[in-house]
C-alpha positions as YAML, in Angstrom:
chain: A
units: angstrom
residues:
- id: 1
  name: UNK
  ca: [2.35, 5.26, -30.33]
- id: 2
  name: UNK
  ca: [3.35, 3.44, -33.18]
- id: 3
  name: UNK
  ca: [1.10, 1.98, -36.21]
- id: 4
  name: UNK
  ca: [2.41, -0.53, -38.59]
- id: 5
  name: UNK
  ca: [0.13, -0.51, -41.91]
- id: 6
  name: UNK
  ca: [0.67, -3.58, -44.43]
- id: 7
  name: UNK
  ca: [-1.06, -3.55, -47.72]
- id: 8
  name: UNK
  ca: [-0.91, -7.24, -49.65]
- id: 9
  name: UNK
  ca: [-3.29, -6.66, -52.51]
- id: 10
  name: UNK
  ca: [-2.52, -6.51, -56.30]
- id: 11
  name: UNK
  ca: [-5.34, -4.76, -57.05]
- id: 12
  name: UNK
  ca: [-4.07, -1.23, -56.57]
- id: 13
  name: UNK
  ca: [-6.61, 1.37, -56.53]
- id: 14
  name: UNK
  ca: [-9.48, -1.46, -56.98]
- id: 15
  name: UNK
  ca: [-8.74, -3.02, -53.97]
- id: 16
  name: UNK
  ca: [-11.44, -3.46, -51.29]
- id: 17
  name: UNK
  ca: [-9.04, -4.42, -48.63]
- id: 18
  name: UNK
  ca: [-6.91, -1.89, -49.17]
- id: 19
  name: UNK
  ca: [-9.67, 1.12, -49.34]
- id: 20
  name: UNK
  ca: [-10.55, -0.98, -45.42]
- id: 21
  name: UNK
  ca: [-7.14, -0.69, -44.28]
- id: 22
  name: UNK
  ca: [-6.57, 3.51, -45.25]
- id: 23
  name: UNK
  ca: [-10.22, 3.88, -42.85]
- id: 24
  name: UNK
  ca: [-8.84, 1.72, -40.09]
- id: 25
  name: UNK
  ca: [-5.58, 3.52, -40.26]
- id: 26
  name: UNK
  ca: [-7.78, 6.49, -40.60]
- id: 27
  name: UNK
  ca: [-9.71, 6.54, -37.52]
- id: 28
  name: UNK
  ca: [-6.23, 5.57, -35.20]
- id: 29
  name: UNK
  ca: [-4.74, 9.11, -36.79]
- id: 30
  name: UNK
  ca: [-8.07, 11.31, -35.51]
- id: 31
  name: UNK
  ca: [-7.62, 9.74, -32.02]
- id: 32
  name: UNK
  ca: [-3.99, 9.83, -31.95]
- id: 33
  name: UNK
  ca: [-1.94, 12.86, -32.24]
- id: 34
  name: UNK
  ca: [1.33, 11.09, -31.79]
- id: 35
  name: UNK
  ca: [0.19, 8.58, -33.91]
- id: 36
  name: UNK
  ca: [4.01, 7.08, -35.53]
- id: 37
  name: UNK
  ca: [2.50, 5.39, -38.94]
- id: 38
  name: UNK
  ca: [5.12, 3.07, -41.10]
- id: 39
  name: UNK
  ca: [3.36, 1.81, -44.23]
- id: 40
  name: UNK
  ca: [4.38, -1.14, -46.19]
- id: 41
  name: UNK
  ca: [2.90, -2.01, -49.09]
- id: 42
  name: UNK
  ca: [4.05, -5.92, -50.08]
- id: 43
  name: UNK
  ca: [2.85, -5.71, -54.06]
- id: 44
  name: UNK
  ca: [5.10, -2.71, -54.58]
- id: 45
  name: UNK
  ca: [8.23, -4.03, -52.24]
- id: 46
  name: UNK
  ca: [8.52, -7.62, -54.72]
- id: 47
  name: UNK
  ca: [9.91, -9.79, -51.00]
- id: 48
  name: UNK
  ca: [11.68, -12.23, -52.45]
- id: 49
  name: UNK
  ca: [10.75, -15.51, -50.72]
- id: 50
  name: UNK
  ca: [12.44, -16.24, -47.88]
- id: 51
  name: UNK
  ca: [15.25, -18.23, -48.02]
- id: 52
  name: UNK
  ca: [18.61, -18.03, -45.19]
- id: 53
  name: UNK
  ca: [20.67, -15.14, -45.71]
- id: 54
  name: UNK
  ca: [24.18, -16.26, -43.42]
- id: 55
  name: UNK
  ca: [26.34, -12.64, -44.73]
- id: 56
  name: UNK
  ca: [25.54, -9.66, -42.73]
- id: 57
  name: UNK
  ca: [26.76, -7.45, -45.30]
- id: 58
  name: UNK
  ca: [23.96, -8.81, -47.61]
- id: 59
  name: UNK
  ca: [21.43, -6.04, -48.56]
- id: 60
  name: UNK
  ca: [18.62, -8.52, -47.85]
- id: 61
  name: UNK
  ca: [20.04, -8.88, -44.60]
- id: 62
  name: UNK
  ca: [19.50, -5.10, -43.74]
- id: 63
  name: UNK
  ca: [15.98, -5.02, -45.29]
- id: 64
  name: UNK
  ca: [14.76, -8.32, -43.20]
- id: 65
  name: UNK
  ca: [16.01, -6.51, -39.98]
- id: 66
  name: UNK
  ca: [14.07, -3.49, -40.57]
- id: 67
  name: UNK
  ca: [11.01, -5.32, -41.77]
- id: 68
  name: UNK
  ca: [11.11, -7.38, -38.02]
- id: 69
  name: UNK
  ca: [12.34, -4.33, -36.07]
- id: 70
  name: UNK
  ca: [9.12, -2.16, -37.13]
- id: 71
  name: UNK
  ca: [6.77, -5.06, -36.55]
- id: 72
  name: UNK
  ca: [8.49, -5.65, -33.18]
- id: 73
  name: UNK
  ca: [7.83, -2.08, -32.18]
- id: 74
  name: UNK
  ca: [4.37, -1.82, -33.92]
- id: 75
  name: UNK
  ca: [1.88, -1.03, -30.86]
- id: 76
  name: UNK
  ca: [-0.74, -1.63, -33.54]
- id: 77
  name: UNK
  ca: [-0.35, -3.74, -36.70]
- id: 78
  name: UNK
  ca: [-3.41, -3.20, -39.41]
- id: 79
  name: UNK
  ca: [-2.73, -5.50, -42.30]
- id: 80
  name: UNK
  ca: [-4.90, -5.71, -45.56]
- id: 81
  name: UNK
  ca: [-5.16, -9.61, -46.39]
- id: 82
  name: UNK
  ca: [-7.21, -10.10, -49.31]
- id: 83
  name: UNK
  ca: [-7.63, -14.25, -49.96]
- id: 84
  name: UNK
  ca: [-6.14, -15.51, -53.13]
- id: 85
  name: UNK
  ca: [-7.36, -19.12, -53.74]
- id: 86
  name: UNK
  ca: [-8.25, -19.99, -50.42]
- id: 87
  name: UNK
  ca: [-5.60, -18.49, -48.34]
- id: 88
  name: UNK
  ca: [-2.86, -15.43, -48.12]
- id: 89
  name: UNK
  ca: [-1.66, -13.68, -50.65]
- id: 90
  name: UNK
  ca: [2.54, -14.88, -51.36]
- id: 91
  name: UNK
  ca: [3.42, -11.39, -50.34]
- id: 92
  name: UNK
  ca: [2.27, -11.48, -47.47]
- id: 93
  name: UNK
  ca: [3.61, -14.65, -46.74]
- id: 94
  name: UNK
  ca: [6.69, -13.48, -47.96]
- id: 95
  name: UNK
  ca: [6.51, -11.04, -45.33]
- id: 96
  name: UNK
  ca: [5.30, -13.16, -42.20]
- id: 97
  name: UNK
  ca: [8.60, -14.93, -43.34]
- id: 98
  name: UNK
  ca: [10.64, -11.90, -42.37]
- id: 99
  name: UNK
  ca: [8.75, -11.75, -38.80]
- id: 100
  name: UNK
  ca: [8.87, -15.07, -37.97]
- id: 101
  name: UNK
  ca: [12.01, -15.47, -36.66]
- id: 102
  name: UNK
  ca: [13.62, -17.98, -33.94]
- id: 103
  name: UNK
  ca: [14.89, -16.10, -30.81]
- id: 104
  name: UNK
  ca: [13.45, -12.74, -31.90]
- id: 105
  name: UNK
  ca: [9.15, -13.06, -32.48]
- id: 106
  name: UNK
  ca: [9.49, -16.48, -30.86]
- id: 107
  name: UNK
  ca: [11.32, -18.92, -28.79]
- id: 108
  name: UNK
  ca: [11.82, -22.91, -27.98]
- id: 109
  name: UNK
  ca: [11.73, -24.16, -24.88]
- id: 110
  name: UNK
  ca: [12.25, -27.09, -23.32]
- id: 111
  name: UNK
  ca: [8.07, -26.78, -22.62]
- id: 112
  name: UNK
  ca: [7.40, -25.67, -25.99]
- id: 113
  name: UNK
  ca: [7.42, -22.39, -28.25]
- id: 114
  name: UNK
  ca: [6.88, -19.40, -26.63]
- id: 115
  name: UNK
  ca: [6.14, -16.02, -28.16]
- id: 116
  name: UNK
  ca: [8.07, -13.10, -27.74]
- id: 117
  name: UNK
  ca: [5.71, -10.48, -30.06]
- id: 118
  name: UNK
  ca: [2.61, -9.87, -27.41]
- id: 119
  name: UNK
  ca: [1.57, -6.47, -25.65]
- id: 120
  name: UNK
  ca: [-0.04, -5.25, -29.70]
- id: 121
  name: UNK
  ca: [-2.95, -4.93, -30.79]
- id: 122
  name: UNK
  ca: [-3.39, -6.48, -34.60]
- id: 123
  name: UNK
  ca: [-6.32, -5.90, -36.86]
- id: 124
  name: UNK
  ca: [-6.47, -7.87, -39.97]
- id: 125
  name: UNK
  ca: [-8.63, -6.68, -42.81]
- id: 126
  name: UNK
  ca: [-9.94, -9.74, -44.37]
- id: 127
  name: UNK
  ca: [-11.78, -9.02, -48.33]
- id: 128
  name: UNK
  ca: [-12.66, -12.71, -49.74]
- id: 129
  name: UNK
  ca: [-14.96, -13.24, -53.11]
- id: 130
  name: UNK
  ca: [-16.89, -16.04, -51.45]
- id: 131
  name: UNK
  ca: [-18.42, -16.78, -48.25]
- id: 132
  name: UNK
  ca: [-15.94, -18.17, -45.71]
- id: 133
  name: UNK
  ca: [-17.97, -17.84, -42.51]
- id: 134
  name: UNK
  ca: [-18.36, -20.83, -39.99]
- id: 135
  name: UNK
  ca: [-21.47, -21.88, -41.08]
- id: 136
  name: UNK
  ca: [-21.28, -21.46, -44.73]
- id: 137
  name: UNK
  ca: [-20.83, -24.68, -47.27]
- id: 138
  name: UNK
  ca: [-17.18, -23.15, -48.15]
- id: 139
  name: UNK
  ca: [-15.52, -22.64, -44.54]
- id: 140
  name: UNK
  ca: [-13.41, -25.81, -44.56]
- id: 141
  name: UNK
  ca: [-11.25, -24.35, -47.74]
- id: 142
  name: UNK
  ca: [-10.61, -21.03, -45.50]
- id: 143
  name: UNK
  ca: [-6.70, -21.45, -45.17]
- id: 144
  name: UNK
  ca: [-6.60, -17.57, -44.19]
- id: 145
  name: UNK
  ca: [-8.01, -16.52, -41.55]
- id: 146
  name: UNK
  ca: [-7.20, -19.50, -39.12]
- id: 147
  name: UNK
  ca: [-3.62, -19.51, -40.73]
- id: 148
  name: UNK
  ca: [-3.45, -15.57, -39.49]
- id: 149
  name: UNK
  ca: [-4.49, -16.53, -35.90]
- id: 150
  name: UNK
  ca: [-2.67, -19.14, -35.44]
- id: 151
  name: UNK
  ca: [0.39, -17.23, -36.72]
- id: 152
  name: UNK
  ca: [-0.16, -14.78, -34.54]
- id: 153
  name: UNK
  ca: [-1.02, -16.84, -31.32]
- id: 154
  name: UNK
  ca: [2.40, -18.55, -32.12]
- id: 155
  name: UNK
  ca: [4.17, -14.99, -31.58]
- id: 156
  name: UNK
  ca: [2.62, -14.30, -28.35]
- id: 157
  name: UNK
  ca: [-0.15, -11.88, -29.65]
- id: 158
  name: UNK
  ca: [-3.54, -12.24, -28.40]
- id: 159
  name: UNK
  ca: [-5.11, -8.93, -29.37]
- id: 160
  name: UNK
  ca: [-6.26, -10.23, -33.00]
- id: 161
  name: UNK
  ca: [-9.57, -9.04, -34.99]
- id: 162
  name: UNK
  ca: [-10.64, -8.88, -38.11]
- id: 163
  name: UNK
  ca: [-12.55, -6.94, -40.25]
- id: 164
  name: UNK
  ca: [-14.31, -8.70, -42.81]
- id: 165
  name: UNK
  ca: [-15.51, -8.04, -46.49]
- id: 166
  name: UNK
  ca: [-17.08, -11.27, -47.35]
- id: 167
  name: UNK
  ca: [-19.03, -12.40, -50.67]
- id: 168
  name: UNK
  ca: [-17.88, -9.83, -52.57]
- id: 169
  name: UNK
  ca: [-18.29, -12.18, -55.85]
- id: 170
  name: UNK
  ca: [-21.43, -13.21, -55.17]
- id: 171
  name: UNK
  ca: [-23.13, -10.96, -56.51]
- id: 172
  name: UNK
  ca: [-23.95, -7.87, -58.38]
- id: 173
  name: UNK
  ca: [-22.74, -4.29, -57.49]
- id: 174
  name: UNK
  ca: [-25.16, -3.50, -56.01]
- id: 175
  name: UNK
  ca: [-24.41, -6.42, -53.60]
- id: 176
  name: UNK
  ca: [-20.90, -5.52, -53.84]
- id: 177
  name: UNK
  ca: [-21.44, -2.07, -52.24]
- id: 178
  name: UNK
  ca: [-23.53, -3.32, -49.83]
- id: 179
  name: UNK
  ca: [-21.02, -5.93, -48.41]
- id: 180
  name: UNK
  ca: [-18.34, -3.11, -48.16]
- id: 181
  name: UNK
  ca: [-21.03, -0.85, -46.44]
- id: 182
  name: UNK
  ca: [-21.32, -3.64, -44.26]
- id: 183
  name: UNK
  ca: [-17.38, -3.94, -43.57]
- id: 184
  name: UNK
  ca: [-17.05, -0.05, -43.55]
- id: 185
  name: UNK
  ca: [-19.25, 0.27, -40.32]
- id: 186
  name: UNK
  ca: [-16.71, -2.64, -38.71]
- id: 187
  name: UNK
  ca: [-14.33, -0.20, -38.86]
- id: 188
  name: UNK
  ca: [-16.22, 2.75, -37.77]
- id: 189
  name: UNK
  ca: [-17.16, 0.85, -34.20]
- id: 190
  name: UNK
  ca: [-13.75, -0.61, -33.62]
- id: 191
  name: UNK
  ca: [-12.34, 0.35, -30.56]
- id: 192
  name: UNK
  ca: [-9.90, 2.69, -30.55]
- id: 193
  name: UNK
  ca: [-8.17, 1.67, -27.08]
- id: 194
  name: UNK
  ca: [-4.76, -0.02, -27.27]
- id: 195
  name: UNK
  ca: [-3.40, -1.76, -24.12]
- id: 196
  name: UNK
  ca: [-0.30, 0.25, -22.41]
...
């Protein structure tokens, strides 16, 4: 079975979605003996932004390939997505860039796009400063999480959850710690059951 684990934060070793990410990972490795992790972590790679690259021979070339082949063959995807100003870090945009390609992840049809990524399993683990939820004052300016399903949905995969550390600015540490408590038992009663 093979795990594909994608860090986005800047943070480094103060980074709450990160710290999420190593327990989700975590847990898949205890159940998993055969467990096949690749780890990407976007801050330290510096993507470029996307933009066409026509010459094979181009090293960019051979580094977008590998990026799409090892989310193609991902049978679980856990990706850290802390939101920066309302939405995605550019990292990880810069990387959905990579996976998002025409006749590979996806397809037009003559009925419409069709998705060519299903049959994973992808957890996203979401750590936001405010309070995003539906039925808080602030969930119209969440451009993350819908952007991440819908992304997703476009590439055929309907297996998406997240894992959510939310409010994290909002108050003191004590707060703080409880919020990640909160996001840390998530993870410990996510099923561990991926779909042959």
């Amino acid at each position: 079975m093979k795990l594909l684990h994608i860090d986005a934060s800047a943070l480094g070793a103060y980074s709450v979605s990160r710290e999420l990410t190593q327990s989700v990972v975590g847990r898949f490795r205890d159940a998993y003996s055969n467990l096949d992790v690749t780890y990407r972590d976007l801050a330290a790679l510096g993507l470029d932004h996307w933009s066409p690259v026509a010459d094979p021979a181009h090293p960019a070339a051979a580094q977008n390939k590998a990026l799409i082949d090892e989310f193609l063959a991902a049978d679980i995807v856990v990706i850290g997505a802390p939101m920066y100003n309302f939405s995605i870090p550019s990292q990880l945009k810069a990387w959905i860039d990579r996976i998002t390609v025409a006749g590979v992840s996806f397809r037009y049809t003559a009925s419409g796009p069709e998705g060519l990524a299903g049959g994973k399993r992808v957890i996203v683990v979401s750590s936001r400063g405010g309070a995003y939820g539906v039925d808080a004052p602030a969930a119209p300016m969440d451009f993350q999480e819908p952007y991440l399903r819908a992304l997703f949905g476009f590439l055929g995969i309907e297996d998406v959850e997240f894992v959510r550390a939310e409010g994290l600015s909002m108050g003191d540490d004590d707060h703080k710690k409880a919020t990640i408590e909160r996001a840390r038992a998530v993870v410990q009663a996510l099923p561990l059951q991926v779909a042959a």
